[in-house]
Amino acid sequence: MADLSHYRNIGIFAHVDAGKTTTTERILKLTGKIHKTGEVHDGESTTDFMEQEAERGITIQSAATTCFWRDHRFNIIDTPGHVDFTVEVYRSLKVLDGGVGVFCGSGGVEPQSETNWRYANESEVARIIFVNKLDRIGADFLRVVGQVENVLGANPLVMTLPIGREDEFTGVVDVLTKKAYVWDDSGLPENYEVTDVPADMVELVDEYYEKLIETAVEQDDELMMAYMEGEEPSMEDIKRCIRKGTIALDFFPTYCGSAFKNKGVQLVLDAVVDYLPSPTEVDAQPLTDEETGEPTGEVATVSTDEPFRALAFKIMDDRFGALTFIRIYSGVLNKGDTILNSYTGKTERIGRMVEMHADERTELSTAQAGDILAVVGMKNVQTGHTLCDPKNPCTLEPMIFPDPVISIAVTPKDKGSTEKMGVAIGKMVAEDPSFVVETDEDSGETILKGMGELHLDIKVDILKRTYGVELEVGQPQVAYRETITQEIEDSYTHKKQSGGSGQFGKIDYRIKPGEANSDFTFTSTVVGGNVPKEFFPAIEKGFKGMMAEGPLAGFPVLDVEIELFDGGFHAVDSSAVAFEIAAKGAFRQSMPKAGPQLLEPVMKVDVFTPEDHVGDVIGDLNRRRGMIGGQEAGVTGVRIKADVPLSEMFGYIGHLRTMTSGRGQFSMEFSHYAACPNSVAEAVIAAEAEKKANK
């Protein structure tokens, strides 16, 4: 059995364009996994193997690969940086033990880095920071360190300092050993020499060395006392303290370099070995109750002696068939084993197991706790399902995915495409849980729902190219919602007499606006048994079932509180069904009176523009009903943060490029639902009414 303390399951994550795929390429080159490095801008990188990725120069799917450094096994997942694919980052973090956050030396902490950092905090993943692209104009390592403190509220522990700036960047100083690593101009990662610290940097290095030691010894009271009495701690002790603090998320060891120019990556690999946790050093995954989803108090201890437990975190379809990526938390898995999927209750036999290197694979006959691998040809497994030993069934904590905010209608152009589309969409939905597909019952159109324009754009592209489905694509549609603005008190009686037993249910209730993001809450304050307790669930079910279609335009209803305070029942004729029907009638009767209001999704938009176009960009965002939140000047331009309704943002990238001579960039993610202005609401309601009339 492999030694688990020599395993490192890590993810590399960052904002789009900070250079994490290039960093992954360099790691693979240094660890001897590939011999020729492919460049992202030539569309040749190893982990970006989808056509859509190579063309756009962005990572869409997380790619998994395995390599070795200093006798340690790294399972690396290169995650996408683009906001429409955050679900990929989220699910990768779920199964990783540590991460490397890559930041651009000139761009600094960008919006997507904030989102990814937030996800990593929620998943409690230890990470080291690599400030990349220090050879770029405007790159400033210490400015980025300041942003990590201020914007992310994190505590960076500076481990290396850059020698020279921008074009003059030649190497790094290791603060801990006080040695300088200087690379020559050959561009080869191995061509460096270790020298003394340049004379003009001695003071700066000493200052950061003091900070480093002071932060590290806080992890050990005895060392701290000795240090305060003037005793220097040993290198071993310092490293032990840095490791302890990194795993406890007290601070993040921070490195610098240029992956593209092959400078400084070795020290990051050493840091992964020295400071990031092995699978046994992170908190074990909690087990949950199958029925309720509540934690049972037990955990999946990482050990080969425990029963087999694994989480399927990604499904991918390629030319060899369906691949299910799994992270094994405990136990051993052998080829030919029969395992249980605790979600479906069905067993499956393990055929082929492979270790992935982007899209190449190596066959395995056995795997164990701590491994990340792919299983070929599993039938009924989806993202988030738990695979376990049939004799010891269990459920691991599941993943939660965000709801889509944008949809488009698509129609196949011919009969051949219709058949292909069904199969293709089935595979794509299994691969990406944030991609939802529905059929409009009235029009028969297929509705694709996703996280943003780019997300859906790429899905349509994959349907056309990978699966050969020719589609006609409709206009993007916004996922509106409805709510109410007034509190009302009302009463409803459902009564039906026809041969045999009748139906009777009377309810007195209050309907009022709920807390923001509270969805639907039902409470009962009935006293004296006027409505027997056993009918409460039926009444709640009746109201809840009606929340899918609001009174204004039939959109789902949010943030409503319903309180049942009185009613009446009949000893013979009252039943759960009668009260459920009463609740449905009550919803139809009272919602239109409670001041219904249309809500629209508002996006958190982050625009980057050169300084001379700031006025135009802000004016344009205001015209799009945007609320400007603030602006921040950087070296190469200005970042503007704003909240803008999604309906105003379609096709924005084209306008932005025109306004900024092609230099502007933006990213956006869903923020919250807010009330629509009347003029917009009226137009949306009229359009929905017309759709229904035409059907």
PDB file of N, CA, C and O in Angstrom, residues 659-695:
ATOM      1  N   MET A 659     -16.658  50.288 -27.109  1.00  0.00           N
ATOM      2  CA  MET A 659     -16.405  51.500 -26.313  1.00  0.00           C
ATOM      3  C   MET A 659     -14.937  51.640 -25.928  1.00  0.00           C
ATOM      4  O   MET A 659     -14.429  52.735 -25.775  1.00  0.00           O
ATOM      5  N   THR A 660     -14.254  50.500 -25.709  1.00  0.00           N
ATOM      6  CA  THR A 660     -12.893  50.560 -25.144  1.00  0.00           C
ATOM      7  C   THR A 660     -11.838  50.144 -26.161  1.00  0.00           C
ATOM      8  O   THR A 660     -10.751  49.737 -25.790  1.00  0.00           O
ATOM      9  N   SER A 661     -12.179  50.210 -27.446  1.00  0.00           N
ATOM     10  CA  SER A 661     -11.261  49.803 -28.526  1.00  0.00           C
ATOM     11  C   SER A 661     -10.727  48.399 -28.286  1.00  0.00           C
ATOM     12  O   SER A 661      -9.539  48.125 -28.465  1.00  0.00           O
ATOM     13  N   GLY A 662     -11.605  47.528 -27.809  1.00  0.00           N
ATOM     14  CA  GLY A 662     -11.215  46.125 -27.656  1.00  0.00           C
ATOM     15  C   GLY A 662     -10.428  45.791 -26.403  1.00  0.00           C
ATOM     16  O   GLY A 662      -9.996  44.658 -26.216  1.00  0.00           O
ATOM     17  N   ARG A 663     -10.216  46.791 -25.518  1.00  0.00           N
ATOM     18  CA  ARG A 663      -9.358  46.514 -24.358  1.00  0.00           C
ATOM     19  C   ARG A 663     -10.137  46.204 -23.081  1.00  0.00           C
ATOM     20  O   ARG A 663      -9.571  45.798 -22.083  1.00  0.00           O
ATOM     21  N   GLY A 664     -11.450  46.408 -23.102  1.00  0.00           N
ATOM     22  CA  GLY A 664     -12.250  46.174 -21.894  1.00  0.00           C
ATOM     23  C   GLY A 664     -12.535  44.688 -21.669  1.00  0.00           C
ATOM     24  O   GLY A 664     -12.592  43.909 -22.627  1.00  0.00           O
ATOM     25  N   GLN A 665     -12.693  44.319 -20.410  1.00  0.00           N
ATOM     26  CA  GLN A 665     -13.084  42.937 -20.076  1.00  0.00           C
ATOM     27  C   GLN A 665     -14.123  43.021 -18.967  1.00  0.00           C
ATOM     28  O   GLN A 665     -14.156  44.000 -18.237  1.00  0.00           O
ATOM     29  N   PHE A 666     -14.939  41.990 -18.837  1.00  0.00           N
ATOM     30  CA  PHE A 666     -15.851  42.012 -17.699  1.00  0.00           C
ATOM     31  C   PHE A 666     -16.170  40.594 -17.267  1.00  0.00           C
ATOM     32  O   PHE A 666     -15.970  39.634 -17.997  1.00  0.00           O
ATOM     33  N   SER A 667     -16.636  40.475 -16.016  1.00  0.00           N
ATOM     34  CA  SER A 667     -17.145  39.175 -15.579  1.00  0.00           C
ATOM     35  C   SER A 667     -18.373  39.475 -14.745  1.00  0.00           C
ATOM     36  O   SER A 667     -18.504  40.566 -14.188  1.00  0.00           O
ATOM     37  N   MET A 668     -19.298  38.514 -14.696  1.00  0.00           N
ATOM     38  CA  MET A 668     -20.466  38.752 -13.844  1.00  0.00           C
ATOM     39  C   MET A 668     -20.935  37.439 -13.239  1.00  0.00           C
ATOM     40  O   MET A 668     -20.719  36.375 -13.805  1.00  0.00           O
ATOM     41  N   GLU A 669     -21.539  37.550 -12.056  1.00  0.00           N
ATOM     42  CA  GLU A 669     -22.139  36.365 -11.448  1.00  0.00           C
ATOM     43  C   GLU A 669     -23.425  36.794 -10.755  1.00  0.00           C
ATOM     44  O   GLU A 669     -23.608  37.960 -10.410  1.00  0.00           O
ATOM     45  N   PHE A 670     -24.307  35.845 -10.540  1.00  0.00           N
ATOM     46  CA  PHE A 670     -25.606  36.144  -9.930  1.00  0.00           C
ATOM     47  C   PHE A 670     -25.411  36.693  -8.521  1.00  0.00           C
ATOM     48  O   PHE A 670     -24.607  36.195  -7.748  1.00  0.00           O
ATOM     49  N   SER A 671     -26.155  37.769  -8.196  1.00  0.00           N
ATOM     50  CA  SER A 671     -26.046  38.351  -6.864  1.00  0.00           C
ATOM     51  C   SER A 671     -27.342  38.127  -6.075  1.00  0.00           C
ATOM     52  O   SER A 671     -27.352  37.477  -5.052  1.00  0.00           O
ATOM     53  N   HIS A 672     -28.473  38.663  -6.577  1.00  0.00           N
ATOM     54  CA  HIS A 672     -29.720  38.518  -5.814  1.00  0.00           C
ATOM     55  C   HIS A 672     -30.907  38.861  -6.728  1.00  0.00           C
ATOM     56  O   HIS A 672     -30.715  39.318  -7.851  1.00  0.00           O
ATOM     57  N   TYR A 673     -32.101  38.641  -6.221  1.00  0.00           N
ATOM     58  CA  TYR A 673     -33.308  39.065  -6.953  1.00  0.00           C
ATOM     59  C   TYR A 673     -33.764  40.414  -6.406  1.00  0.00           C
ATOM     60  O   TYR A 673     -33.717  40.636  -5.200  1.00  0.00           O
ATOM     61  N   ALA A 674     -34.195  41.319  -7.297  1.00  0.00           N
ATOM     62  CA  ALA A 674     -34.692  42.630  -6.844  1.00  0.00           C
ATOM     63  C   ALA A 674     -35.944  42.984  -7.648  1.00  0.00           C
ATOM     64  O   ALA A 674     -36.174  42.454  -8.742  1.00  0.00           O
ATOM     65  N   ALA A 675     -36.730  43.911  -7.095  1.00  0.00           N
ATOM     66  CA  ALA A 675     -37.995  44.294  -7.737  1.00  0.00           C
ATOM     67  C   ALA A 675     -37.738  44.965  -9.084  1.00  0.00           C
ATOM     68  O   ALA A 675     -36.823  45.765  -9.230  1.00  0.00           O
ATOM     69  N   CYS A 676     -38.579  44.622 -10.079  1.00  0.00           N
ATOM     70  CA  CYS A 676     -38.495  45.251 -11.402  1.00  0.00           C
ATOM     71  C   CYS A 676     -39.202  46.601 -11.363  1.00  0.00           C
ATOM     72  O   CYS A 676     -40.255  46.703 -10.729  1.00  0.00           O
ATOM     73  N   PRO A 677     -38.704  47.604 -12.086  1.00  0.00           N
ATOM     74  CA  PRO A 677     -39.491  48.844 -12.235  1.00  0.00           C
ATOM     75  C   PRO A 677     -40.797  48.521 -12.972  1.00  0.00           C
ATOM     76  O   PRO A 677     -40.846  47.572 -13.767  1.00  0.00           O
ATOM     77  N   ASN A 678     -41.828  49.343 -12.742  1.00  0.00           N
ATOM     78  CA  ASN A 678     -43.140  49.058 -13.339  1.00  0.00           C
ATOM     79  C   ASN A 678     -43.105  48.896 -14.850  1.00  0.00           C
ATOM     80  O   ASN A 678     -43.716  47.994 -15.400  1.00  0.00           O
ATOM     81  N   SER A 679     -42.374  49.810 -15.539  1.00  0.00           N
ATOM     82  CA  SER A 679     -42.376  49.770 -17.015  1.00  0.00           C
ATOM     83  C   SER A 679     -41.845  48.413 -17.496  1.00  0.00           C
ATOM     84  O   SER A 679     -42.390  47.809 -18.425  1.00  0.00           O
ATOM     85  N   VAL A 680     -40.786  47.920 -16.849  1.00  0.00           N
ATOM     86  CA  VAL A 680     -40.195  46.634 -17.249  1.00  0.00           C
ATOM     87  C   VAL A 680     -41.181  45.507 -16.926  1.00  0.00           C
ATOM     88  O   VAL A 680     -41.430  44.618 -17.742  1.00  0.00           O
ATOM     89  N   ALA A 681     -41.753  45.548 -15.696  1.00  0.00           N
ATOM     90  CA  ALA A 681     -42.667  44.494 -15.267  1.00  0.00           C
ATOM     91  C   ALA A 681     -43.854  44.387 -16.224  1.00  0.00           C
ATOM     92  O   ALA A 681     -44.235  43.292 -16.641  1.00  0.00           O
ATOM     93  N   GLU A 682     -44.408  45.549 -16.615  1.00  0.00           N
ATOM     94  CA  GLU A 682     -45.575  45.524 -17.509  1.00  0.00           C
ATOM     95  C   GLU A 682     -45.233  44.864 -18.833  1.00  0.00           C
ATOM     96  O   GLU A 682     -45.996  44.055 -19.366  1.00  0.00           O
ATOM     97  N   ALA A 683     -44.035  45.195 -19.372  1.00  0.00           N
ATOM     98  CA  ALA A 683     -43.616  44.623 -20.658  1.00  0.00           C
ATOM     99  C   ALA A 683     -43.448  43.106 -20.543  1.00  0.00           C
ATOM    100  O   ALA A 683     -43.887  42.347 -21.425  1.00  0.00           O
ATOM    101  N   VAL A 684     -42.856  42.649 -19.444  1.00  0.00           N
ATOM    102  CA  VAL A 684     -42.621  41.205 -19.260  1.00  0.00           C
ATOM    103  C   VAL A 684     -43.957  40.476 -19.123  1.00  0.00           C
ATOM    104  O   VAL A 684     -44.187  39.432 -19.742  1.00  0.00           O
ATOM    105  N   ILE A 685     -44.869  41.053 -18.315  1.00  0.00           N
ATOM    106  CA  ILE A 685     -46.177  40.400 -18.087  1.00  0.00           C
ATOM    107  C   ILE A 685     -46.958  40.334 -19.409  1.00  0.00           C
ATOM    108  O   ILE A 685     -47.548  39.308 -19.747  1.00  0.00           O
ATOM    109  N   ALA A 686     -46.898  41.427 -20.181  1.00  0.00           N
ATOM    110  CA  ALA A 686     -47.619  41.449 -21.467  1.00  0.00           C
ATOM    111  C   ALA A 686     -47.033  40.391 -22.409  1.00  0.00           C
ATOM    112  O   ALA A 686     -47.775  39.666 -23.095  1.00  0.00           O
ATOM    113  N   ALA A 687     -45.696  40.279 -22.430  1.00  0.00           N
ATOM    114  CA  ALA A 687     -45.046  39.302 -23.328  1.00  0.00           C
ATOM    115  C   ALA A 687     -45.438  37.879 -22.947  1.00  0.00           C
ATOM    116  O   ALA A 687     -45.705  37.038 -23.812  1.00  0.00           O
ATOM    117  N   GLU A 688     -45.490  37.615 -21.628  1.00  0.00           N
ATOM    118  CA  GLU A 688     -45.865  36.262 -21.165  1.00  0.00           C
ATOM    119  C   GLU A 688     -47.321  35.958 -21.536  1.00  0.00           C
ATOM    120  O   GLU A 688     -47.657  34.855 -21.951  1.00  0.00           O
ATOM    121  N   ALA A 689     -48.196  36.982 -21.383  1.00  0.00           N
ATOM    122  CA  ALA A 689     -49.621  36.792 -21.693  1.00  0.00           C
ATOM    123  C   ALA A 689     -49.773  36.487 -23.190  1.00  0.00           C
ATOM    124  O   ALA A 689     -50.557  35.623 -23.592  1.00  0.00           O
ATOM    125  N   GLU A 690     -48.985  37.181 -24.014  1.00  0.00           N
ATOM    126  CA  GLU A 690     -49.060  36.985 -25.471  1.00  0.00           C
ATOM    127  C   GLU A 690     -48.606  35.564 -25.845  1.00  0.00           C
ATOM    128  O   GLU A 690     -49.220  34.889 -26.664  1.00  0.00           O
ATOM    129  N   LYS A 691     -47.518  35.114 -25.167  1.00  0.00           N
ATOM    130  CA  LYS A 691     -47.017  33.748 -25.414  1.00  0.00           C
ATOM    131  C   LYS A 691     -48.120  32.729 -25.163  1.00  0.00           C
ATOM    132  O   LYS A 691     -48.341  31.809 -25.932  1.00  0.00           O
ATOM    133  N   LYS A 692     -48.808  32.916 -24.007  1.00  0.00           N
ATOM    134  CA  LYS A 692     -49.847  31.950 -23.636  1.00  0.00           C
ATOM    135  C   LYS A 692     -51.006  31.999 -24.644  1.00  0.00           C
ATOM    136  O   LYS A 692     -51.595  30.983 -24.991  1.00  0.00           O
ATOM    137  N   ALA A 693     -51.326  33.240 -25.106  1.00  0.00           N
ATOM    138  CA  ALA A 693     -52.455  33.398 -26.035  1.00  0.00           C
ATOM    139  C   ALA A 693     -52.137  32.718 -27.371  1.00  0.00           C
ATOM    140  O   ALA A 693     -53.026  32.173 -28.033  1.00  0.00           O
ATOM    141  N   ASN A 694     -50.874  32.746 -27.779  1.00  0.00           N
ATOM    142  CA  ASN A 694     -50.489  32.185 -29.087  1.00  0.00           C
ATOM    143  C   ASN A 694     -50.418  30.668 -29.089  1.00  0.00           C
ATOM    144  O   ASN A 694     -50.253  30.040 -30.119  1.00  0.00           O
ATOM    145  N   LYS A 695     -50.400  30.062 -27.891  1.00  0.00           N
ATOM    146  CA  LYS A 695     -50.180  28.604 -27.837  1.00  0.00           C
ATOM    147  C   LYS A 695     -51.451  27.847 -28.162  1.00  0.00           C
ATOM    148  O   LYS A 695     -52.517  28.229 -27.783  1.00  0.00           O
TER     149      LYS A 695
END
